[in-house]
Coordinates of C-alpha atoms in Angstrom, one line a residue:
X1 CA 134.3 225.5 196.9
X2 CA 135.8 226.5 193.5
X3 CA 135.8 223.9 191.2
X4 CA 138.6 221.3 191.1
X5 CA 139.0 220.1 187.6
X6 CA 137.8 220.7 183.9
X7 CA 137.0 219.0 181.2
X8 CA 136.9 219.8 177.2
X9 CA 135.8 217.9 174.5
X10 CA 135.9 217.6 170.5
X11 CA 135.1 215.7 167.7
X12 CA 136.7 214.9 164.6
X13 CA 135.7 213.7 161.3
X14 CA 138.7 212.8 159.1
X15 CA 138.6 213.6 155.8
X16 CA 135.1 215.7 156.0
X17 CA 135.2 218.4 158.5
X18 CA 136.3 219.5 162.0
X19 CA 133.2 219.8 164.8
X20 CA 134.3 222.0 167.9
X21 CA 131.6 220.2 170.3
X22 CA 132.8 222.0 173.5
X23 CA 135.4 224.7 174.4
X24 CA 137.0 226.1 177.6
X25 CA 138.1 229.1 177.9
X26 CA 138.0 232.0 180.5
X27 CA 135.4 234.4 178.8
X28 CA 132.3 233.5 176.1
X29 CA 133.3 232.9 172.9
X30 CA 132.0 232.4 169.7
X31 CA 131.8 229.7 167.0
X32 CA 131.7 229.9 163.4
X33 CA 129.7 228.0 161.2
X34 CA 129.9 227.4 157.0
X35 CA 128.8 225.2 154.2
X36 CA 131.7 224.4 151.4
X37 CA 131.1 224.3 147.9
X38 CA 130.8 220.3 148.2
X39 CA 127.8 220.8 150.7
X40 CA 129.8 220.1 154.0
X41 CA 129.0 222.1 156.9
X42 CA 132.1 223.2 158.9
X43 CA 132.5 224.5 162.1
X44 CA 135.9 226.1 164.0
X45 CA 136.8 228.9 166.3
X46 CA 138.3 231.1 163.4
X47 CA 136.1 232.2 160.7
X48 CA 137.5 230.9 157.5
X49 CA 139.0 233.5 154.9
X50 CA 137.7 231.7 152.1
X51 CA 134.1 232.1 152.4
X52 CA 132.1 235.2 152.0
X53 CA 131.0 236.9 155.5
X54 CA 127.0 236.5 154.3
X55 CA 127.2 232.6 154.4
X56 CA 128.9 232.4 158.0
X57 CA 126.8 231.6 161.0
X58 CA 128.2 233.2 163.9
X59 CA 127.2 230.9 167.2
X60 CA 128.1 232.4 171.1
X61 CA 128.6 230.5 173.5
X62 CA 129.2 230.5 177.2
X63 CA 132.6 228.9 178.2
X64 CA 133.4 227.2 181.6
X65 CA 134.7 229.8 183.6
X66 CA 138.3 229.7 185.3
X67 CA 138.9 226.5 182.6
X68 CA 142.5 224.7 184.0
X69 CA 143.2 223.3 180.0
X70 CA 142.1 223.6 176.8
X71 CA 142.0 220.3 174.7
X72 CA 143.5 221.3 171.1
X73 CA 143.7 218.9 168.1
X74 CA 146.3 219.4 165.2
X75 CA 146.3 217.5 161.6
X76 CA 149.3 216.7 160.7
X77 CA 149.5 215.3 157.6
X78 CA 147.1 211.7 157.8
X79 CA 147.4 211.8 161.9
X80 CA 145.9 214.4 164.8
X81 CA 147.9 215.4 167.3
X82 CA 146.1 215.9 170.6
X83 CA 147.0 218.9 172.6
X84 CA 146.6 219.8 176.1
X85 CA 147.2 223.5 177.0
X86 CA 147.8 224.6 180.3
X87 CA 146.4 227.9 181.5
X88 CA 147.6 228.0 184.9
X89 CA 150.6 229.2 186.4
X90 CA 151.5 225.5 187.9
X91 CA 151.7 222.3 186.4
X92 CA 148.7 220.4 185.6
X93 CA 147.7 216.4 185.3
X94 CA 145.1 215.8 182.2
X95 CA 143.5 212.4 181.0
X96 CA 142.5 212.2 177.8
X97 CA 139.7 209.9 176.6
X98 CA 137.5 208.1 173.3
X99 CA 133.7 208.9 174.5
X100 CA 133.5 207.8 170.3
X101 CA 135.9 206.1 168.3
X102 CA 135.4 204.5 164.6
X103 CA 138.8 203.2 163.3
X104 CA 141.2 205.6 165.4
X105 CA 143.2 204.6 167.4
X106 CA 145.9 206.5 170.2
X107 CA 149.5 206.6 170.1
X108 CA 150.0 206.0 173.6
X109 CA 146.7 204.3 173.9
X110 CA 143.6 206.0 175.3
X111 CA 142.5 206.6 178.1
X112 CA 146.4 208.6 178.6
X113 CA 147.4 210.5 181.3
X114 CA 150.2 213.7 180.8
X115 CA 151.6 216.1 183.0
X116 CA 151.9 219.7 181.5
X117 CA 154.4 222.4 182.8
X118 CA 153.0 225.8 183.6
X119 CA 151.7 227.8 181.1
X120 CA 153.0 225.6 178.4
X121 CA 151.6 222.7 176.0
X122 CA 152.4 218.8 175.7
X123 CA 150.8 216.3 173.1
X124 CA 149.0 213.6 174.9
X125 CA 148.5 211.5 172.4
X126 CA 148.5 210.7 168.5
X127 CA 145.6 209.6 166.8
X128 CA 145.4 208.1 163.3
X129 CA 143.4 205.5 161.6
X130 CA 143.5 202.0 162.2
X131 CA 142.7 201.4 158.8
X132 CA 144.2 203.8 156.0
X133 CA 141.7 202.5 153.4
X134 CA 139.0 204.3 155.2
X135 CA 137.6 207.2 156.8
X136 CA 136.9 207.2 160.8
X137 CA 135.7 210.3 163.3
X138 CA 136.2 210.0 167.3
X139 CA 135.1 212.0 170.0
X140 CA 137.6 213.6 172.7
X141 CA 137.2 214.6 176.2
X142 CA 139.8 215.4 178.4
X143 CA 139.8 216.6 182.1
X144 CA 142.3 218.5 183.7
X145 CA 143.5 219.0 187.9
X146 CA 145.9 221.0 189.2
X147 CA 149.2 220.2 190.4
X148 CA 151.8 217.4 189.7
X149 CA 151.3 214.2 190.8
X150 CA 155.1 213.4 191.5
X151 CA 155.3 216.3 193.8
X152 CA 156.4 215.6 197.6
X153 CA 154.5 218.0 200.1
X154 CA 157.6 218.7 202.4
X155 CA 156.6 219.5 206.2
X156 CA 156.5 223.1 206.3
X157 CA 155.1 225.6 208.7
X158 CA 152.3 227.7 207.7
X159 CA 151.4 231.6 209.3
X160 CA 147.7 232.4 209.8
X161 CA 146.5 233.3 206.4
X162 CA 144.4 236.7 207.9
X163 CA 145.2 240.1 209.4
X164 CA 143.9 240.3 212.4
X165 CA 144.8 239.6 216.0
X166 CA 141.2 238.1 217.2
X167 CA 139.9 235.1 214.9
X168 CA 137.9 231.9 215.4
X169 CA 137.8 228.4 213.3
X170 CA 134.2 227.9 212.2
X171 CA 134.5 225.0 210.9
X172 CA 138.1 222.5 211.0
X173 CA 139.3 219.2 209.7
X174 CA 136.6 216.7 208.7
X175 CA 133.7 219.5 209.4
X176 CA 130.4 218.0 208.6
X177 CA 129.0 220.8 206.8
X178 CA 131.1 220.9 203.8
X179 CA 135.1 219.2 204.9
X180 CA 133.9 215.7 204.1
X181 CA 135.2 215.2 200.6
X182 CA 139.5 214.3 200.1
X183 CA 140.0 218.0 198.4
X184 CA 138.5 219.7 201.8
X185 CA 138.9 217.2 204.5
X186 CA 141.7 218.9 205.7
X187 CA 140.6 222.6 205.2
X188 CA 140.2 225.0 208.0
X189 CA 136.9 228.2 207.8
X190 CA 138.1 231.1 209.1
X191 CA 135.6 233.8 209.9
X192 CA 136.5 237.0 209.0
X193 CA 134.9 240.1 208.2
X194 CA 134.0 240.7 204.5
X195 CA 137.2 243.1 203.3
X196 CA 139.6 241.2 206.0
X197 CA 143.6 241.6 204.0
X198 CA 144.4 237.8 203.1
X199 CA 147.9 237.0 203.4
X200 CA 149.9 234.4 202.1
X201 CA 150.5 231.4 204.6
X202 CA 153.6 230.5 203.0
X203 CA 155.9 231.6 200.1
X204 CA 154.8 230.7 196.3
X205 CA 153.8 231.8 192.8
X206 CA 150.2 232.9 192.3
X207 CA 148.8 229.7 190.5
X208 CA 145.2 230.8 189.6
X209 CA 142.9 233.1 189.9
X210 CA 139.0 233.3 190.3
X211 CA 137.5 236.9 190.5
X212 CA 133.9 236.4 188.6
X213 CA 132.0 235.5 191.1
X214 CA 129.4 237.9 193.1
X215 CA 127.0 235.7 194.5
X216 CA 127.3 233.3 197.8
X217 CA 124.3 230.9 199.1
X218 CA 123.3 227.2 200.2
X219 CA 121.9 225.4 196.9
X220 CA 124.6 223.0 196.3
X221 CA 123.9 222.8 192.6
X222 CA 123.6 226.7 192.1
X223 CA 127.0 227.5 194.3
X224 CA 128.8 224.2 194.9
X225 CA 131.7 225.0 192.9
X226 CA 131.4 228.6 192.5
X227 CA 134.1 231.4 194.7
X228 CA 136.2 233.8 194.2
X229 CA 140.0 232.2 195.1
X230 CA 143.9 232.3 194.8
X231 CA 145.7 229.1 194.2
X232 CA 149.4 229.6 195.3
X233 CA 151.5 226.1 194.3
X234 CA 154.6 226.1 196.6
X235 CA 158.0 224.9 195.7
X236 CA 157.5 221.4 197.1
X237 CA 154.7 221.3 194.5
X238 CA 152.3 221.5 197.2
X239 CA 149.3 224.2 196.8
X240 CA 147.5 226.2 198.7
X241 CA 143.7 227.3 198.3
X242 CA 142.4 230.8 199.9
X243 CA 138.4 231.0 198.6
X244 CA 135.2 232.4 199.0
X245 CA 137.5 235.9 198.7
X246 CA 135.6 239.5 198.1
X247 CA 133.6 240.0 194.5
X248 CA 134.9 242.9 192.2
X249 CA 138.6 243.6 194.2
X250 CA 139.0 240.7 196.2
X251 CA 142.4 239.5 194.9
X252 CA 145.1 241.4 194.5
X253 CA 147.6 239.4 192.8
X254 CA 148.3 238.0 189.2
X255 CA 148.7 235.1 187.9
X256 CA 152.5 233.8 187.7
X257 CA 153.8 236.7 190.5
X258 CA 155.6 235.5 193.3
X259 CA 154.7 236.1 197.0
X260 CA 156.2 235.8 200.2
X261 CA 154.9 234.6 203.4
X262 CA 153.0 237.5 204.9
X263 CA 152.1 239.2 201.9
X264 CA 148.6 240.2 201.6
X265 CA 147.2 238.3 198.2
X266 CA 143.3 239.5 198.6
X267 CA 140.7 240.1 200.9
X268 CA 137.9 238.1 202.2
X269 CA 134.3 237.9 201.0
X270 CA 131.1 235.6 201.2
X271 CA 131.4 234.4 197.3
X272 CA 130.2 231.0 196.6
X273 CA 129.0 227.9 198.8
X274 CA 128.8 229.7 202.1
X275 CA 127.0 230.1 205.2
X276 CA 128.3 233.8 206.0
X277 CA 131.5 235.7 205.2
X278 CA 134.7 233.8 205.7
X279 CA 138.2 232.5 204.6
X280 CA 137.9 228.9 203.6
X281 CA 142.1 227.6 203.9
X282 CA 143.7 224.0 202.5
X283 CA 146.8 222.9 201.3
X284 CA 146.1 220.5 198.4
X285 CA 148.3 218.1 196.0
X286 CA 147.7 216.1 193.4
X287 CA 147.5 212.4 193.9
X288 CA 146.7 211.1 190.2
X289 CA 143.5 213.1 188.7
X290 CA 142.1 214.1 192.0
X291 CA 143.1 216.7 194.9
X292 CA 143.4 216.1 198.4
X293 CA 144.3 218.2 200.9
X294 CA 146.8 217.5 203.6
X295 CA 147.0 218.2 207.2
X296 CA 149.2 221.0 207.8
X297 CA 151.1 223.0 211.1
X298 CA 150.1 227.0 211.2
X299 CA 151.1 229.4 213.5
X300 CA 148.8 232.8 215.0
X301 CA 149.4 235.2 216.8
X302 CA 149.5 233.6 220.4
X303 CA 151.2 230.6 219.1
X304 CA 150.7 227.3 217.2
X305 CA 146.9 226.6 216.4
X306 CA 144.3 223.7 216.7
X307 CA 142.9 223.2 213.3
X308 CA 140.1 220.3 214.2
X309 CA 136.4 221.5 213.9
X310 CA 135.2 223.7 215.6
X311 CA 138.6 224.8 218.1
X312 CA 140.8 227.4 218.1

């Protein structure tokens, strides 16, 4: 299943240099390392203007993929401002959190939890030193989920999320083989064909996106949270998840565009944790830092549908 939440993390020395210790993004990056003419060693996304190309170290690295937030800290003035940037299309719920803090202290205190609105940017929390007299550094790491955790799922009816007339429910609620955990409990397998049209079940705006993903097999570690996916939150706040979608063209839709019940969004695949090509299905909210899905009323071709494991 594609992975539910991301984390980021930085450290800061105040008055002696800025560390970048992690970043998400959706692509590698690259990180830029200098010496001043005071001897400190700096590091930062941006290579500075100030020194001379020769004495900056140039250090790739291999972001998270698909990353839900990026954690960004400001100085302003004798005080950081801690960021949280929202990449999705849908609000988000972050936490950050000290994993190292000498003499700073957070304005709400830490750990503090924020919600940020689609595609935008909210300060969750200030961060200055408990003593002026003296110098500090902390350590940041902040993880991120999708979805508000106010929203109300209303009771809505969904339509089969496939074209096709003849389908079959490989696995249903509370499957043993992989609908154990809150976020899939309520998730329905749908076999299908590799290239199947995947429509959208209900209407809603095109959340996120996963399309880098080639690969599909049965080691956990290697694949547990690796597919290819569309994340569509609805109106109610309520989202829903279509994975393990076709590598290279498998979705169809961007990020941010709005689609209507019916309309096809991708087509499925065999990407990720998988026993054989399928169309893994949940509706999932946000209950305070962690998904769960929710039970859920579809509709097929020949009528309302059985979702428990294993029936059609």
């Amino acid at each position: 299943m594609p992975r539910p939440t991301s984390s980021a993390k930085r450290r800061i020395a105040i008055g002696l240099c800025l560390t970048l210790l992690a970043a998400h993004a959706v692509q590698a990056g690259k990180l830029y390392r200098w010496t001043d003419k005071s001897g400190v060693t700096h590091y930062g996304d941006r290579a500075p203007a100030s020194a001379p190309p020769s004495e900056v170290k140039v250090i790739p690295f291999r972001a998270e993929p698909g990353s839900i937030a990026r954690l960004r800290v400001q100085q302003d003035g004798d005080r950081y401002l801690a960021w949280a940037d929202n990449t999705l299309s849908g609000p988000i719920e972050v936490r950050l959190d000290f994993t190292h803090s000498n003499n700073i202290i957070g304005s709400p205190l830490l750990p503090a939890s924020a919600t940020v609105a689609a595609r935008s940017s909210a300060v969750v929390s200030v961060l200055s030193a408990q003593d002026p007299t003296r110098g500090g550094d902390f350590e940041l790491s902040m993880r991120s989920v999708p979805g508000d955790p106010d929203a109300r799922a209303q009771n809505a009816d969904y339509l089969l999320p496939l074209q096709q007339q003849q389908f079959r429910i490989d696995q249903g609620y509370g499957g043993h083989f992989s609908h154990t955990e809150p976020e899939h409990r309520y998730a329905v397998d749908f076999a299908a064909e590799i290239g199947t049209p995947v429509l959208a079940a209900r209407d809603g705006t095109v959340m996120q996106v996963e399309t880098d993903f080639d690969k599909a097999g049965l080691n956990l570690e290697k694949f547990g949270d690796r597919a290819n996916f569309v994340r569509i939150v609805h109106d109610d706040g309520s989202m829903a998840l279509y994975a393990h979608l076709k590598a290279d063209d498998g979705v169809i839709v961007r990020v941010g565009q709005r689609v209507r019940a019916g309309q096809q969004i991708g087509l499925s695949g065999n990407t990720g944790f998988s026993t054989g090509p399928h169309l893994h299905f949940a509706v999932q909210v946000n209950r305070g830092m962690r998904l769960e899905s929710i039970p859920f009323r579809m509709t097929g071709p020949q009528g309302p549908l059985r979702l428990s494991s294993g029936t059609r």
